[in-house]
Coordinates of C-alpha atoms and ligand atoms in Angstrom, one line a residue:
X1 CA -35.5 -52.6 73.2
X2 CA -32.5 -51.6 70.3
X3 CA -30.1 -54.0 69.7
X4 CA -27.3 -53.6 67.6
X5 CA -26.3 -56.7 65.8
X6 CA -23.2 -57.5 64.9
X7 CA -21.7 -60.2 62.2
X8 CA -18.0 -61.0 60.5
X9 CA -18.0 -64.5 60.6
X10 CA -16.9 -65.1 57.0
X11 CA -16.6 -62.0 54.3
X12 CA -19.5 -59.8 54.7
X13 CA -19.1 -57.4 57.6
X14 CA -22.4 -55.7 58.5
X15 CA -23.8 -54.0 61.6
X16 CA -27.8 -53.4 62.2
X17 CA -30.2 -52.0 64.6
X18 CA -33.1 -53.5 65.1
X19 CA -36.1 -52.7 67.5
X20 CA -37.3 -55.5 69.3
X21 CA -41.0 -55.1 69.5
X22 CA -44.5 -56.8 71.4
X23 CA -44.7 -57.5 67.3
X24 CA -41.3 -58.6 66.3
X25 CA -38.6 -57.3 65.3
X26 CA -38.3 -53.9 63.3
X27 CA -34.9 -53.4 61.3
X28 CA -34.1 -49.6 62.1
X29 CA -31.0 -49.6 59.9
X30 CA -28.5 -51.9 58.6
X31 CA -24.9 -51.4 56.6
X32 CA -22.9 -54.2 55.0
X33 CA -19.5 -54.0 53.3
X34 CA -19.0 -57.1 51.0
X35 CA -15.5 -57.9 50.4
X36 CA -16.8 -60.3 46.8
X37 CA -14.3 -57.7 45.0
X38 CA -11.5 -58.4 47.1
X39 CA -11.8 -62.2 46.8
X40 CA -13.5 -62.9 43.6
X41 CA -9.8 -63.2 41.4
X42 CA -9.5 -66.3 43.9
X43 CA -12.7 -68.4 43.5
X44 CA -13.4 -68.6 47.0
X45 CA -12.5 -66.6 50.5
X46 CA -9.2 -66.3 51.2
X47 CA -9.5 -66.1 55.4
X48 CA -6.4 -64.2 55.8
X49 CA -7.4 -61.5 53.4
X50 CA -10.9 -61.3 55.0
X51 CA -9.8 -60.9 58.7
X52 CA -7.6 -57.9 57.3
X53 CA -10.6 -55.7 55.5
X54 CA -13.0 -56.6 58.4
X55 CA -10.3 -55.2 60.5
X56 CA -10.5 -51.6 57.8
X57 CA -14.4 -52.1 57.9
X58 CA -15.8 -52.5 61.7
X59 CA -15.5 -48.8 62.6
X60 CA -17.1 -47.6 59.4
X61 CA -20.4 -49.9 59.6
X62 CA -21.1 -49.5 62.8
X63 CA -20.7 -46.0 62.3
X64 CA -23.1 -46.3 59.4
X65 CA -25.5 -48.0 61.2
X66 CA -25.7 -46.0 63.8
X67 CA -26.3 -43.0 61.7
X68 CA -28.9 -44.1 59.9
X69 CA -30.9 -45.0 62.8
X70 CA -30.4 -42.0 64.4
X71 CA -29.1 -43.4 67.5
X72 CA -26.2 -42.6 69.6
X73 CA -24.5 -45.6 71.0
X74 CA -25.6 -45.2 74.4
X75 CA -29.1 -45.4 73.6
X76 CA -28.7 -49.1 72.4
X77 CA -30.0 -51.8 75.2
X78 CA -27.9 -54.2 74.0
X79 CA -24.9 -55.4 71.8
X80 CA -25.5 -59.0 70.0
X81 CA -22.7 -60.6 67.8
X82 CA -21.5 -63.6 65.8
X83 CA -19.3 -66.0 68.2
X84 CA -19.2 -68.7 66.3
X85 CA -18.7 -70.9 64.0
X86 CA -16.5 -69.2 61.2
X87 CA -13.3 -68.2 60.3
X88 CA -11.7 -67.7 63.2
X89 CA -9.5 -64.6 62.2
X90 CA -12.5 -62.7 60.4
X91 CA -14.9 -64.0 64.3
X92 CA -12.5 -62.0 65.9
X93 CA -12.3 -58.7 64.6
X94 CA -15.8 -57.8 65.4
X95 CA -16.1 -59.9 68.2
X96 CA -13.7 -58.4 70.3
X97 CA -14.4 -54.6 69.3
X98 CA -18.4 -55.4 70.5
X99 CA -17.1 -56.2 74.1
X100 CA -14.7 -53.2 74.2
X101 CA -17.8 -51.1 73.1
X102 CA -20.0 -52.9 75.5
X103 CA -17.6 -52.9 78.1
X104 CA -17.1 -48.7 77.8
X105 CA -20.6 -47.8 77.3
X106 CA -22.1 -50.3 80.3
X107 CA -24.1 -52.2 77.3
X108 CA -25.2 -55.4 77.9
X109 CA -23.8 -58.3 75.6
X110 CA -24.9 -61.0 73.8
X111 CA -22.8 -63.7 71.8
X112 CA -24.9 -65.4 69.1
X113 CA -24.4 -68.9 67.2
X114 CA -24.4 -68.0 63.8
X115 CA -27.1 -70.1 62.9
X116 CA -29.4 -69.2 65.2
X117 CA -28.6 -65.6 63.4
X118 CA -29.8 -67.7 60.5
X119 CA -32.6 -69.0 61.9
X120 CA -33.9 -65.9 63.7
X121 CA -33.6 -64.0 60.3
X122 CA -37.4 -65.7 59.6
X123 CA -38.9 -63.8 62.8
X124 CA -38.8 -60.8 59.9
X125 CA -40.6 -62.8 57.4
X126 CA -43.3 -64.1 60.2
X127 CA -42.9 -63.3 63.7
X128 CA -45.8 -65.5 64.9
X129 CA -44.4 -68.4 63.2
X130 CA -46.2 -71.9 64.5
X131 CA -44.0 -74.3 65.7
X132 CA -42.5 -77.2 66.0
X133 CA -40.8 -75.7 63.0
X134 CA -38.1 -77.7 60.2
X135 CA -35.8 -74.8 59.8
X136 CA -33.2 -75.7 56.0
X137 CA -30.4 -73.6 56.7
X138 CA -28.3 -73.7 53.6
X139 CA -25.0 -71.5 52.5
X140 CA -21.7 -71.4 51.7
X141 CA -20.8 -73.8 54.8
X142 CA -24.1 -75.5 55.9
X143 CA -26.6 -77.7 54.1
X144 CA -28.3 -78.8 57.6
X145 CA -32.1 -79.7 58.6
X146 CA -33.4 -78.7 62.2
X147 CA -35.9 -79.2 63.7
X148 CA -36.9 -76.2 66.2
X149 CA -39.3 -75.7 68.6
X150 CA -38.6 -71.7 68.9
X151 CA -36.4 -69.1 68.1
X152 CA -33.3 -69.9 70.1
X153 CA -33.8 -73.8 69.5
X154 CA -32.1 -76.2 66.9
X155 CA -32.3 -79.7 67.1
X156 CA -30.6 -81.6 64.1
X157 CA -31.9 -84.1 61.6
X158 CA -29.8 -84.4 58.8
X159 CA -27.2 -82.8 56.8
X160 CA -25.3 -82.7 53.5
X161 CA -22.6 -85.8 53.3
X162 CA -20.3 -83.7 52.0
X163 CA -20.4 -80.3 50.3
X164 CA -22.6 -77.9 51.4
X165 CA -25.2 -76.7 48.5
X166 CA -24.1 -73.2 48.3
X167 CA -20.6 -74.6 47.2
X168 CA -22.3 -76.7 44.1
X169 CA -23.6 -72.7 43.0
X170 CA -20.0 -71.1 43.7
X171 CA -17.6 -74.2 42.1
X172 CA -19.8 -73.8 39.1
X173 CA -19.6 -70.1 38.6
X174 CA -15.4 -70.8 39.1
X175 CA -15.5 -73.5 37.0
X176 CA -17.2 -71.1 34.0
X177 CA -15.2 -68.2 34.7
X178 CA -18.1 -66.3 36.3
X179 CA -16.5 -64.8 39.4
X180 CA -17.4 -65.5 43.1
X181 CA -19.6 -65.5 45.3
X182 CA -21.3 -67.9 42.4
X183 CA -25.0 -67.9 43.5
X184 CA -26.1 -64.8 42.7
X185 CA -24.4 -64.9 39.1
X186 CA -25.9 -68.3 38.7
X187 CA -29.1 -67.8 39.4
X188 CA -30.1 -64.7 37.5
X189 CA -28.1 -66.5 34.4
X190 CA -30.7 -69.2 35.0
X191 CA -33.7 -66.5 35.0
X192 CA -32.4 -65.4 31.2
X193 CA -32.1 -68.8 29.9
X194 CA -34.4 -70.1 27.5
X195 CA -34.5 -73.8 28.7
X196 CA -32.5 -75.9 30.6
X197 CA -29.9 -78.2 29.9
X198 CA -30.4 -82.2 30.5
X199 CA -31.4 -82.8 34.3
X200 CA -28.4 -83.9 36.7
X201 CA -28.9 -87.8 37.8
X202 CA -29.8 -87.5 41.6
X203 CA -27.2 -89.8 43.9
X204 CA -28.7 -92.4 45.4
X205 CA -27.6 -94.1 49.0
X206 CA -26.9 -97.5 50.4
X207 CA -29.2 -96.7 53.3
X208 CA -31.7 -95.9 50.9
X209 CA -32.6 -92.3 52.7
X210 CA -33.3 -89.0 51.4
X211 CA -30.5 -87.5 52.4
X212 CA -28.0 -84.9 50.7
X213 CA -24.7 -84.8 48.6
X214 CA -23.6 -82.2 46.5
X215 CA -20.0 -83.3 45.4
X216 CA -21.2 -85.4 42.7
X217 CA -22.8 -82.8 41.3
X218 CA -19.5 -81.0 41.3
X219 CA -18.1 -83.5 39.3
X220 CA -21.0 -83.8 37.4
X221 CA -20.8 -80.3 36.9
X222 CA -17.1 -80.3 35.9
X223 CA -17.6 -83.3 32.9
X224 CA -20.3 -81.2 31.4
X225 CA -18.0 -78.3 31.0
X226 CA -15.2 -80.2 29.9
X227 CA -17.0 -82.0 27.3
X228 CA -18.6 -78.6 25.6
X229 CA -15.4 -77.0 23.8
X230 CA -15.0 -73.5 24.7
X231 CA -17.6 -73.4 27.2
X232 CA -15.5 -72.8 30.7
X233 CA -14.7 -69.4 28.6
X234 CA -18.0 -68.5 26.9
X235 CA -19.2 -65.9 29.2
X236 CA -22.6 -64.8 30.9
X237 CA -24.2 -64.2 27.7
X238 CA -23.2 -67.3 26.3
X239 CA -26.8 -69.2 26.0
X240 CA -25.4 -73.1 26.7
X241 CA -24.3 -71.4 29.9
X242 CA -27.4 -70.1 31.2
X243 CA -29.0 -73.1 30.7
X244 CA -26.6 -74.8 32.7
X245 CA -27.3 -72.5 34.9
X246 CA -30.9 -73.2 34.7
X247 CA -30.4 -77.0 35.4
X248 CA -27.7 -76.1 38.4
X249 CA -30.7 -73.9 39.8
X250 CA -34.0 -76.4 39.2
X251 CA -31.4 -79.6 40.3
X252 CA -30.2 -77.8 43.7
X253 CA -33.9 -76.8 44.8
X254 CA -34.9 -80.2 43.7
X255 CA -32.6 -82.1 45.7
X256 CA -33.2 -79.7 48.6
X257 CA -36.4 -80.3 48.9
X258 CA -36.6 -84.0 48.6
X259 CA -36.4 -85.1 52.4
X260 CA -38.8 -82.3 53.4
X261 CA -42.6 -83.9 53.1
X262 CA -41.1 -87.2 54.6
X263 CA -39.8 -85.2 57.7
X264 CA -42.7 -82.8 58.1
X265 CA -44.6 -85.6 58.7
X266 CA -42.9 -87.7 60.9
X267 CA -42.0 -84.9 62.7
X268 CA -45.4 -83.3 62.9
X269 CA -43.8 -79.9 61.6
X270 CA -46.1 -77.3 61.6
X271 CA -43.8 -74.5 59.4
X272 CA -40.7 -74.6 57.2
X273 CA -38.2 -72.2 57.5
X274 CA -35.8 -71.9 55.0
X275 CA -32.7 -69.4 55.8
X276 CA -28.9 -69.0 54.8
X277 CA -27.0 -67.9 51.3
X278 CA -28.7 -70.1 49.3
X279 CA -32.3 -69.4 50.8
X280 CA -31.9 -66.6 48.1
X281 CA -32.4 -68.8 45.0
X282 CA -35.5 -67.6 43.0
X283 CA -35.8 -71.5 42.6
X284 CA -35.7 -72.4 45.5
X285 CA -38.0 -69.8 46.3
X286 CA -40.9 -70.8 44.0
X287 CA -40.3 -74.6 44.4
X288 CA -40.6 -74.3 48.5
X289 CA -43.7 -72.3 48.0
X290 CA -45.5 -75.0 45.9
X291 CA -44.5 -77.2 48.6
X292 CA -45.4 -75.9 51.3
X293 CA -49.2 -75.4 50.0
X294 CA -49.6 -78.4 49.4
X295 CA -48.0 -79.7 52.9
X296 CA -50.0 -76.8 54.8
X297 CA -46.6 -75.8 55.7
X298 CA -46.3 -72.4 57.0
X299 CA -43.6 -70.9 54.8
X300 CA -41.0 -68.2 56.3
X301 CA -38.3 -67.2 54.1
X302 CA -36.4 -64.2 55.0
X303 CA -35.9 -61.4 52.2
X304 CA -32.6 -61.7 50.6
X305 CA -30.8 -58.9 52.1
X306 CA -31.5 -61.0 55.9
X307 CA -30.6 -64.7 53.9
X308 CA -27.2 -63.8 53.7
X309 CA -24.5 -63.3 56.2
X310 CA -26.2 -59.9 58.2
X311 CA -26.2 -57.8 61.3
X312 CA -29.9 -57.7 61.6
X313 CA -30.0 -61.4 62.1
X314 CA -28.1 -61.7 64.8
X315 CA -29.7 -59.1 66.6
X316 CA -33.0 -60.7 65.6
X317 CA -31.7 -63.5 67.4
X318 CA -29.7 -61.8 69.8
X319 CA -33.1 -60.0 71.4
X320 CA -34.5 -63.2 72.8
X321 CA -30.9 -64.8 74.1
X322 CA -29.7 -63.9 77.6
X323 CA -26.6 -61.6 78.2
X324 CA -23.2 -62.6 78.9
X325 CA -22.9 -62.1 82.7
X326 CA -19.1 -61.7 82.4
X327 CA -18.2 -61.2 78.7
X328 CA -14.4 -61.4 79.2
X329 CA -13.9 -64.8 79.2
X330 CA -16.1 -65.7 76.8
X331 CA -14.4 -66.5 73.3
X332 CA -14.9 -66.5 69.5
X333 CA -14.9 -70.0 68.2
X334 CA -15.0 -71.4 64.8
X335 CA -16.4 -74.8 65.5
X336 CA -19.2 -73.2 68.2
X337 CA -21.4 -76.1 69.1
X338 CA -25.1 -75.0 69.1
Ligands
KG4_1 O1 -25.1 -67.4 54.4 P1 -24.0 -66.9 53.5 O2 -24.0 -65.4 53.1 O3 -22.6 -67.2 54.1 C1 -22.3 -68.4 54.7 O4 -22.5 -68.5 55.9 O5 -21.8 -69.3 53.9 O6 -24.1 -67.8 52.2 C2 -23.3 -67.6 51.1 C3 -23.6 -68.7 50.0 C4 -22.6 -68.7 48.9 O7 -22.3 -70.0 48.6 C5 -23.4 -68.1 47.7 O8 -23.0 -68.5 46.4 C6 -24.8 -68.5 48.1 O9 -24.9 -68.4 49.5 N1 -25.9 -67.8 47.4 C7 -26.8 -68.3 46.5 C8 -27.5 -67.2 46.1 N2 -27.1 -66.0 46.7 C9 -26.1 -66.4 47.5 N3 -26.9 -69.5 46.1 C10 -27.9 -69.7 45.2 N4 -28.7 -68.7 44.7 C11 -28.5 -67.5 45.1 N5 -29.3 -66.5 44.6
ZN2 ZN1 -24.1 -67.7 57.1

């Protein structure tokens, strides 16, 4: 079966086909267009501004797509996109062209919670994952722990008091001048840095659980700077700033990974997944590795290119969901409840 995955929930706007297969899923092609140009002078994604370039960049990805599959429209089985949650403006754009596209080619149609896109992004990194399954789905918007039982199932544990972690990675990178989307620029800094700074003092909670905030950290974050003279201005190269950097990267991953070996048990978790933005720190990475060994976790982490905001995860997760019967009144929503 080819499924053309669709996603625009936020600022990347990006189109796949994928081949569902007895094996898994196969990514035929995939084309993204960031917009981190467009909204990097701002520190953050400005929603009106992002609705408007999706709006210039649907045509030309799925276009792209297509043509690098090889694959005429009306050969594809089915349409999956993003329905939910997002920005609402930037949901509708693509949303809206899938069902005309649908609707004139007699495709079938699929919306998709966007973390579900998340979470089916692993089924590339191991199809035949064992579950019950803790899936950390972790980005810009979402520092949330699930517990799944399969592909198309989220149950949730816990999640982030208040910021999500990705937002610790892109304040930082505002805060030092360093451009947005802050992750990426973070975490290779930290990779060049020599040593770390001091460690970041983990919060600690009434209730006494293992739980996660990241706004502390912010303002941890923020001192730090303001106390180093010159510092918010010093630059990439600039070696107090990498290993800041460094100490952003080791303290996020830390802190991430706290709860995990607690949970695993008492929830008799047979594989970790760990998917979203942030999913693409090189810390996080190695640290989730180490753990999971010595849990006997299974580990699925999805390459890069499918941790991030992409079309070929929604079709991933779009191949195992059931078609809209009547896709017309079905709506975009931002605060789409799993
Ligand atoms: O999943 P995603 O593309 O969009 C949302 O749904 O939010 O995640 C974007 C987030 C941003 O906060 C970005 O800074 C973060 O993922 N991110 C990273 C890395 N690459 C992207 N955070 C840490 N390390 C990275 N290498
Ligand atoms: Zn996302």
């Amino acid at each position: 079966m080819w499924v053309l995955g669709l996603e625009s929930s936020c600022d990347d706007c990006s189109a796949a086909v994928v081949e569902e297969t007895p094996a898994g899923p196969v990514l035929r092609a995939m084309a993204k267009q960031s917009q981190d140009q467009l909204h990097s002078p701002y520190g953050g994604v400005v929603p009106e501004l992002a609705a408007r370039e999706h709006l210039l960049q649907i045509r030309n990805v799925i276009q792209e797509a297509l043509a690098k599959a090889e694959l005429p429209l009306q050969k594809i089985d089915r349409i999956a996109v993003t329905q939910g949650p997002g920005l609402v403006g930037s949901l509708l754009t693509l949303f809206s062209a899938s069902k005309a596209l649908a609707w004139r080619e007699n495709i079938p149609w699929v919306p998709v919670h966007h973390l579900l896109g998340h979470l089916g992004a692993a089924r590339f990194a191991v199809p035949d994952l064992p579950f019950p399954a803790l899936a950390l789905l972790v980005s810009g918007g979402h520092t949330h722990l699930y517990r799944s039982e399969g592909w198309t199932h989220l149950e949730l544990l816990q999640k982030t008091r208040d910021d999500a972690a990705g937002e610790a990675f892109d304040k930082t990178a505002r805060m030092l001048n360093l451009g947005y989307p802050g992750g990426p620029v973070v975490d290779t800094l930290a990779q060049r840095a020599e040593q770390a700074a001091a460690a970041f003092t983990a919060p600690k909670f009434r209730d006494g659980k293992a739980s996660w905030s990241f706004s502390g950290l912010k303002t941890a974050m923020k001192l730090r700077i303001a106390a180093e003279p010159g510092l918010a201005v010093a630059g990439p190269e600039d070696a107090r700033v990498q290993a800041l950097c460094r100490s952003l990267n080791e303290t996020v991953a830390a802190w991430l990974l706290k709860p995990i070996p607690a949970i695993a048990k008492e929830t008799a978790a047979l594989s970790l997944i760990i998917s979203g933005g942030v999913a693409c720190n090189s810390e996080l990475r190695a640290q989730a590795k180490l753990l999971a060994a010595r849990l006997g976790l299974r580990l699925a982490i999805p390459e890069p290119r499918f941790c991030t905001d992409n079309g070929a995860m929604i079709a991933s997760a779009g191949a195992l969901l059931p078609p809209a019967e009547d896709p017309w009144p079905v709506n975009a929503d931002s605060n789409l409840k799993l």
